[in-house]
Short mmCIF file of C-alpha atoms and ligand atoms in Angstrom, two decimals:
data_model
loop_
_atom_site.label_atom_id
_atom_site.label_comp_id
_atom_site.label_asym_id
_atom_site.label_seq_id
_atom_site.Cartn_x
_atom_site.Cartn_y
_atom_site.Cartn_z
CA MET A 1 92.71 -92.69 134.23
CA ALA A 2 92.72 -91.11 137.58
CA LEU A 3 89.39 -91.25 139.30
CA HIS A 4 89.13 -88.92 142.28
CA THR A 5 85.92 -89.94 143.87
CA PRO A 6 85.40 -93.45 145.20
CA ARG A 7 81.88 -92.69 146.11
CA LYS A 8 79.00 -94.96 146.40
CA ILE A 9 76.41 -93.59 148.76
CA ASN A 10 76.96 -96.15 151.51
CA SER A 11 80.50 -95.12 151.82
CA SER A 12 80.01 -91.34 151.35
CA PRO A 13 78.83 -88.39 153.44
CA TYR A 14 75.70 -88.20 151.10
CA LEU A 15 73.74 -90.89 153.22
CA PRO A 16 70.20 -89.81 152.97
CA PHE A 17 68.46 -89.77 156.20
CA GLY A 18 66.24 -92.77 157.11
CA ASP A 19 67.83 -95.28 154.71
CA LYS A 20 68.59 -98.77 156.05
CA GLN A 21 72.27 -98.85 155.50
CA ASP A 22 72.52 -102.54 156.28
CA ALA A 23 70.00 -103.49 153.59
CA PRO A 24 71.52 -105.91 150.99
CA PHE A 25 72.38 -103.92 147.92
CA TYR A 26 71.94 -100.65 149.61
CA GLY A 27 73.80 -98.01 147.45
CA LYS A 28 75.09 -100.71 145.08
CA ASP A 29 75.22 -100.64 141.34
CA ILE A 30 73.59 -103.32 139.39
CA LEU A 31 75.95 -103.76 136.27
CA SER A 32 76.28 -107.49 135.68
CA VAL A 33 74.62 -110.72 136.79
CA LYS A 34 78.11 -111.82 137.75
CA GLN A 35 77.63 -109.98 141.03
CA PHE A 36 74.80 -112.27 142.16
CA SER A 37 74.85 -115.35 144.25
CA ARG A 38 71.99 -117.80 144.59
CA ALA A 39 71.47 -116.45 148.04
CA ASP A 40 71.13 -112.90 146.54
CA ILE A 41 68.66 -114.26 143.98
CA ASP A 42 66.52 -115.85 146.56
CA TYR A 43 66.48 -112.61 148.48
CA ILE A 44 65.54 -110.50 145.38
CA PHE A 45 62.81 -113.02 144.52
CA GLY A 46 61.45 -112.84 148.06
CA VAL A 47 61.13 -109.15 147.86
CA ALA A 48 59.72 -109.32 144.24
CA ARG A 49 56.95 -111.66 145.62
CA GLU A 50 56.10 -109.23 148.29
CA MET A 51 55.86 -106.48 145.62
CA GLU A 52 53.54 -108.64 143.61
CA GLU A 53 51.33 -109.13 146.61
CA MET A 54 51.33 -105.34 147.45
CA VAL A 55 50.46 -104.36 143.83
CA ARG A 56 47.61 -106.93 143.70
CA ARG A 57 46.22 -105.67 147.07
CA ILE A 58 46.72 -101.90 146.79
CA GLY A 59 48.36 -101.03 143.47
CA SER A 60 50.70 -98.26 144.69
CA PHE A 61 52.27 -97.52 148.07
CA ASP A 62 54.75 -95.09 149.50
CA LEU A 63 57.88 -97.16 150.14
CA LEU A 64 60.06 -94.82 147.95
CA LYS A 65 58.16 -91.60 148.57
CA GLY A 66 60.39 -88.62 147.77
CA LYS A 67 62.94 -90.68 145.93
CA ILE A 68 63.72 -89.89 142.22
CA LEU A 69 64.91 -92.12 139.46
CA ALA A 70 66.68 -90.80 136.37
CA ASN A 71 65.92 -93.05 133.44
CA LEU A 72 68.66 -92.37 131.03
CA PHE A 73 68.07 -94.24 127.69
CA TYR A 74 70.41 -93.71 124.67
CA GLU A 75 68.75 -96.66 122.81
CA SER A 76 65.15 -97.43 122.12
CA SER A 77 62.96 -99.18 124.67
CA THR A 78 59.41 -99.79 125.49
CA ARG A 79 59.23 -102.22 128.30
CA THR A 80 62.42 -101.61 130.24
CA PHE A 81 61.83 -97.83 130.27
CA SER A 82 58.20 -97.99 131.19
CA SER A 83 58.61 -100.82 133.59
CA PHE A 84 61.25 -98.82 135.62
CA THR A 85 58.86 -95.93 135.46
CA SER A 86 55.94 -97.91 136.58
CA ALA A 87 58.07 -99.67 139.31
CA MET A 88 59.24 -96.23 140.68
CA GLU A 89 55.73 -94.71 140.58
CA ARG A 90 54.04 -97.60 142.18
CA LEU A 91 56.51 -97.29 144.97
CA GLY A 92 55.53 -93.64 145.43
CA GLY A 93 58.73 -92.26 143.81
CA SER A 94 59.16 -90.03 140.70
CA VAL A 95 61.07 -90.27 137.51
CA ILE A 96 63.07 -87.94 135.29
CA PRO A 97 62.58 -89.49 131.80
CA ILE A 98 65.38 -89.03 129.29
CA ASN A 99 64.79 -91.14 126.36
CA GLU A 100 65.02 -88.73 123.57
CA VAL A 101 68.75 -87.96 123.94
CA ARG A 102 68.60 -85.94 120.82
CA TYR A 103 66.75 -83.36 122.78
CA SER A 104 69.24 -83.37 125.66
CA SER A 105 72.85 -82.13 125.91
CA VAL A 106 73.99 -85.57 124.77
CA SER A 107 73.31 -84.32 121.24
CA LYS A 108 75.71 -81.42 121.91
CA GLY A 109 78.38 -83.95 122.51
CA GLU A 110 78.19 -84.32 126.23
CA SER A 111 80.15 -87.25 127.60
CA LEU A 112 78.45 -90.06 129.60
CA PRO A 113 80.46 -89.35 132.82
CA ASP A 114 79.40 -85.65 132.70
CA THR A 115 75.74 -86.60 132.07
CA VAL A 116 75.50 -89.02 134.97
CA ARG A 117 77.47 -86.71 137.32
CA SER A 118 74.88 -84.02 136.73
CA LEU A 119 71.81 -86.27 136.78
CA GLU A 120 72.86 -87.62 140.17
CA SER A 121 72.39 -84.17 141.68
CA TYR A 122 68.67 -84.49 140.94
CA ALA A 123 68.13 -88.24 141.26
CA ASP A 124 68.80 -91.00 143.81
CA VAL A 125 69.41 -93.74 141.23
CA ILE A 126 70.13 -93.71 137.51
CA VAL A 127 68.88 -96.53 135.21
CA LEU A 128 71.09 -96.49 132.09
CA ARG A 129 70.65 -98.03 128.63
CA HIS A 130 73.45 -97.42 126.08
CA PRO A 131 74.67 -98.89 122.83
CA GLU A 132 78.18 -99.48 123.98
CA MET A 133 79.39 -102.46 125.96
CA GLY A 134 80.93 -101.47 129.32
CA SER A 135 79.02 -98.08 129.25
CA ALA A 136 77.23 -98.90 132.64
CA GLU A 137 80.55 -99.72 134.29
CA LEU A 138 81.97 -96.40 133.12
CA ALA A 139 79.01 -94.55 134.37
CA ALA A 140 79.37 -96.30 137.69
CA LYS A 141 83.01 -95.30 138.05
CA TYR A 142 81.98 -91.65 137.99
CA ALA A 143 78.64 -91.73 139.85
CA ARG A 144 78.14 -91.54 143.66
CA LYS A 145 74.62 -92.86 143.26
CA PRO A 146 73.72 -96.37 142.17
CA ILE A 147 73.69 -97.11 138.44
CA ILE A 148 71.39 -99.87 137.10
CA ASN A 149 72.44 -101.26 133.77
CA ALA A 150 69.39 -101.61 131.49
CA GLY A 151 71.43 -103.00 128.64
CA ASP A 152 74.82 -102.02 127.43
CA GLY A 153 75.21 -102.87 123.70
CA MET A 154 75.78 -106.56 123.22
CA GLY A 155 77.15 -106.75 126.82
CA GLU A 156 74.53 -107.46 129.50
CA HIS A 157 71.07 -106.79 130.62
CA PRO A 158 71.05 -107.95 134.25
CA THR A 159 67.61 -106.83 135.34
CA GLN A 160 66.09 -108.51 132.32
CA ALA A 161 67.94 -111.83 133.27
CA LEU A 162 66.67 -111.55 136.88
CA LEU A 163 63.08 -111.19 135.63
CA ASP A 164 63.62 -113.99 133.17
CA LEU A 165 64.76 -116.24 135.98
CA PHE A 166 61.92 -115.12 138.19
CA THR A 167 59.50 -116.05 135.39
CA ILE A 168 60.96 -119.55 135.24
CA MET A 169 60.83 -119.84 139.05
CA GLN A 170 57.22 -118.65 139.23
CA GLU A 171 55.92 -120.73 136.27
CA MET A 172 57.92 -123.96 136.88
CA ARG A 173 58.21 -123.66 140.71
CA HIS A 174 61.95 -124.66 140.59
CA ILE A 175 65.04 -124.12 138.43
CA ASP A 176 67.42 -126.99 139.30
CA GLY A 177 66.88 -129.90 136.95
CA LEU A 178 65.47 -127.88 134.02
CA THR A 179 66.64 -127.88 130.44
CA VAL A 180 66.56 -124.22 129.02
CA THR A 181 66.85 -123.74 125.24
CA MET A 182 67.81 -120.51 123.98
CA VAL A 183 67.13 -119.77 120.25
CA GLY A 184 67.81 -116.86 117.78
CA ASP A 185 70.53 -114.25 118.00
CA LEU A 186 72.78 -115.51 120.70
CA LYS A 187 75.67 -113.58 119.57
CA TYR A 188 74.28 -109.90 119.88
CA GLY A 189 71.43 -110.63 122.23
CA ARG A 190 72.54 -109.36 125.63
CA THR A 191 69.58 -110.87 127.34
CA VAL A 192 70.81 -114.44 126.68
CA HIS A 193 74.42 -113.51 127.71
CA SER A 194 73.06 -112.43 131.10
CA LEU A 195 70.56 -115.31 131.50
CA ALA A 196 73.15 -118.08 130.54
CA ARG A 197 75.41 -116.68 133.22
CA LEU A 198 72.67 -116.53 135.86
CA LEU A 199 71.36 -120.03 135.05
CA ALA A 200 75.02 -121.33 135.46
CA LEU A 201 74.36 -120.90 139.25
CA TYR A 202 71.78 -123.69 139.20
CA ASP A 203 71.79 -127.32 138.15
CA VAL A 204 70.50 -126.86 134.62
CA ARG A 205 71.20 -128.10 131.03
CA LEU A 206 71.51 -125.36 128.45
CA ASN A 207 70.84 -125.75 124.71
CA TYR A 208 71.74 -123.04 122.18
CA VAL A 209 70.03 -122.98 118.79
CA SER A 210 71.31 -120.31 116.34
CA PRO A 211 72.42 -119.76 112.82
CA ASP A 212 76.30 -120.36 112.65
CA ILE A 213 76.95 -116.63 112.53
CA LEU A 214 74.92 -115.89 115.61
CA LYS A 215 76.37 -118.37 118.02
CA MET A 216 76.75 -117.85 121.87
CA PRO A 217 80.08 -116.06 122.32
CA ALA A 218 83.01 -118.31 123.27
CA HIS A 219 83.73 -116.37 126.53
CA ILE A 220 80.24 -117.05 127.74
CA LEU A 221 80.38 -120.74 126.89
CA GLU A 222 83.70 -120.86 128.76
CA GLU A 223 82.29 -119.01 131.89
CA VAL A 224 79.19 -121.36 132.04
CA LYS A 225 81.53 -124.34 131.64
CA GLN A 226 83.47 -123.29 134.75
CA HIS A 227 80.16 -124.16 136.64
CA ASN A 228 80.13 -127.70 135.16
CA ILE A 229 76.88 -127.00 133.34
CA PRO A 230 76.19 -129.23 130.31
CA GLN A 231 75.85 -127.16 127.23
CA ALA A 232 75.18 -128.01 123.58
CA GLU A 233 74.81 -125.96 120.38
CA PHE A 234 72.41 -126.73 117.48
CA ASN A 235 71.28 -125.49 114.14
CA CYS A 236 67.96 -126.90 114.26
CA LEU A 237 65.18 -126.51 116.88
CA ASP A 238 63.63 -129.87 116.16
CA ASP A 239 66.59 -131.58 117.69
CA VAL A 240 65.90 -130.12 121.04
CA ILE A 241 62.39 -128.81 121.51
CA ALA A 242 60.99 -132.03 122.96
CA GLN A 243 63.45 -132.08 125.84
CA SER A 244 63.18 -128.37 126.69
CA ASP A 245 61.38 -127.11 129.82
CA ALA A 246 61.79 -123.50 128.86
CA LEU A 247 62.21 -122.18 125.27
CA TYR A 248 63.76 -118.69 125.38
CA VAL A 249 63.22 -117.01 121.94
CA THR A 250 65.10 -113.96 120.89
CA ARG A 251 65.00 -111.34 118.09
CA VAL A 252 67.79 -111.07 115.55
CA GLN A 253 69.43 -107.84 116.61
CA LYS A 254 69.24 -105.93 113.25
CA GLU A 255 70.76 -102.77 114.78
CA ARG A 256 74.13 -104.58 115.59
CA PHE A 257 74.67 -105.88 112.04
CA GLU A 258 77.28 -104.00 109.94
CA ASP A 259 76.15 -105.86 106.82
CA LEU A 260 72.37 -105.71 106.31
CA ASP A 261 72.54 -108.43 103.83
CA GLN A 262 73.74 -110.73 106.42
CA TYR A 263 70.81 -109.73 108.67
CA GLU A 264 68.43 -110.46 105.85
CA GLY A 265 69.87 -113.89 105.47
CA VAL A 266 69.27 -114.89 109.10
CA LYS A 267 66.31 -112.87 110.28
CA ASN A 268 63.74 -115.59 109.78
CA ALA A 269 65.96 -118.49 110.69
CA PHE A 270 63.73 -119.67 113.58
CA VAL A 271 60.03 -119.02 113.88
CA ILE A 272 57.89 -120.56 116.57
CA THR A 273 54.46 -121.64 115.18
CA PRO A 274 51.66 -123.78 116.59
CA GLU A 275 53.23 -126.78 114.79
CA THR A 276 56.52 -126.23 116.70
CA MET A 277 54.51 -126.32 119.90
CA GLU A 278 53.17 -129.78 119.06
CA SER A 279 56.49 -131.36 119.68
CA ALA A 280 56.99 -129.46 122.93
CA LYS A 281 56.30 -130.76 126.51
CA GLU A 282 52.93 -130.17 128.00
CA GLU A 283 54.55 -128.13 130.79
CA MET A 284 57.15 -126.23 128.67
CA ILE A 285 57.09 -122.36 128.79
CA VAL A 286 57.88 -120.10 125.81
CA MET A 287 59.69 -116.92 126.79
CA HIS A 288 60.83 -113.91 124.99
CA PRO A 289 62.34 -110.62 126.24
CA LEU A 290 60.32 -108.73 123.54
CA PRO A 291 59.92 -106.95 121.11
CA ARG A 292 59.29 -109.90 118.80
CA VAL A 293 59.54 -109.17 115.06
CA GLY A 294 58.16 -112.40 113.67
CA GLU A 295 60.02 -115.10 115.82
CA ILE A 296 56.90 -116.30 117.47
CA ARG A 297 53.67 -116.34 115.49
CA MET A 298 50.63 -114.57 117.07
CA GLU A 299 48.76 -117.86 116.91
CA VAL A 300 51.03 -119.21 119.59
CA ASP A 301 49.77 -116.45 122.03
CA ASP A 302 46.64 -118.49 122.94
CA ASP A 303 48.62 -121.50 123.89
CA PRO A 304 48.84 -121.57 127.81
CA ARG A 305 52.60 -122.28 127.58
CA ALA A 306 53.08 -118.82 125.96
CA ALA A 307 54.56 -117.07 128.95
CA TYR A 308 56.01 -113.85 127.36
CA PHE A 309 53.32 -111.42 128.39
CA ARG A 310 53.33 -112.84 132.00
CA GLN A 311 57.12 -112.46 131.80
CA VAL A 312 56.54 -108.65 131.29
CA GLU A 313 54.42 -108.50 134.54
CA TYR A 314 56.99 -110.46 136.43
CA GLY A 315 59.51 -107.81 135.31
CA LEU A 316 57.59 -104.99 137.12
CA TYR A 317 57.85 -106.81 140.50
CA VAL A 318 61.58 -107.61 140.09
CA ARG A 319 62.28 -104.02 139.13
CA MET A 320 60.31 -102.71 142.06
CA ALA A 321 62.38 -104.98 144.26
CA LEU A 322 65.64 -103.88 142.86
CA LEU A 323 64.87 -100.14 143.22
CA ALA A 324 63.65 -100.75 146.86
CA MET A 325 66.93 -102.63 147.59
CA VAL A 326 69.38 -100.18 146.09
CA LEU A 327 67.62 -97.32 147.79
CA GLY A 328 67.78 -99.08 151.21
CA LYS A 329 64.00 -99.78 151.80
CA ALA A 330 63.97 -103.48 151.40
C1 LIG B 401 65.69 -106.62 124.85
C2 LIG B 401 66.98 -105.68 124.79
O1 LIG B 401 66.76 -104.49 124.75
O2 LIG B 401 68.03 -106.23 124.84
N1 LIG B 401 64.62 -106.01 125.18
C3 LIG B 401 64.19 -105.75 126.45
O3 LIG B 401 64.85 -105.06 127.16
N2 LIG B 401 63.05 -106.50 126.82
C4 LIG B 401 65.64 -107.55 123.74
C5 LIG B 401 65.72 -107.04 122.38
O4 LIG B 401 65.77 -105.81 122.05
O5 LIG B 401 65.57 -107.92 121.45
#
């Protein structure tokens, strides 16, 4: 396909006045965690901590005053959608919310490239969630303004992985040396695909616990292996809970199953209960990208090791940092 416009804002005449052109990530897309180095992550986390401090002290401020975010969601979302909205508004910017694509021209059959090329006339950055793998990359090929991938089918969810890693860092104070156990739907769950890739930059040990039909895809195991990270697969959580420093629980992704009987067979394969927590380390944290649909019993919520609602809050600071960075203000 011939693409006529090689156009990210830092290489185009559309440079908005007053942006810091030399800021890291200025004008860049965020499509996959593969684009980040450890130094990048340190930088993002530094900005996220500053955002946390500012939100605690003053709530909202005008760093992105006048900037507009288009939140373009073709799949349902509660946290990702509203955390990007909150992040933008706490930074003084505003948001075009498109989460009911059935009320937009998408329902008339408009293509993704046309939708993003139109939205970027109104907005400075586009956050995109779409059911197809590779959709964020496709949008980025056509867009001049930065595209942030908020989940592309069973592909990646890079901003979630950054906030997951930030959660581990804030809660455990370090990442090197930790054992992280991922449990649930490792096949369709895009958050674990991104998180495994990101953790592979550190000196960690990864355990994967899933039903046989929901194992971590081979290409991700292979990528992680290239970083010499020890990885092991299990069918039973009891085998690994005691050695885990972070337990990352995921929902079985019903919407990605072609055969719903197969979903019924695995949907309750792993459920975290107060009894499960008895075998876990005192310092372990339990994480979940949410929504949970039964994988973690509500009785676990009162356990101080349950970090999933704190994780939601860390997400706000990470997304504020990313927006400020791609818009040249951090
Ligand atoms: C996740 C997603 O959409 O991939 N949710 C989220 O963004 N926090 C996880 C899920 O839907 O299971």
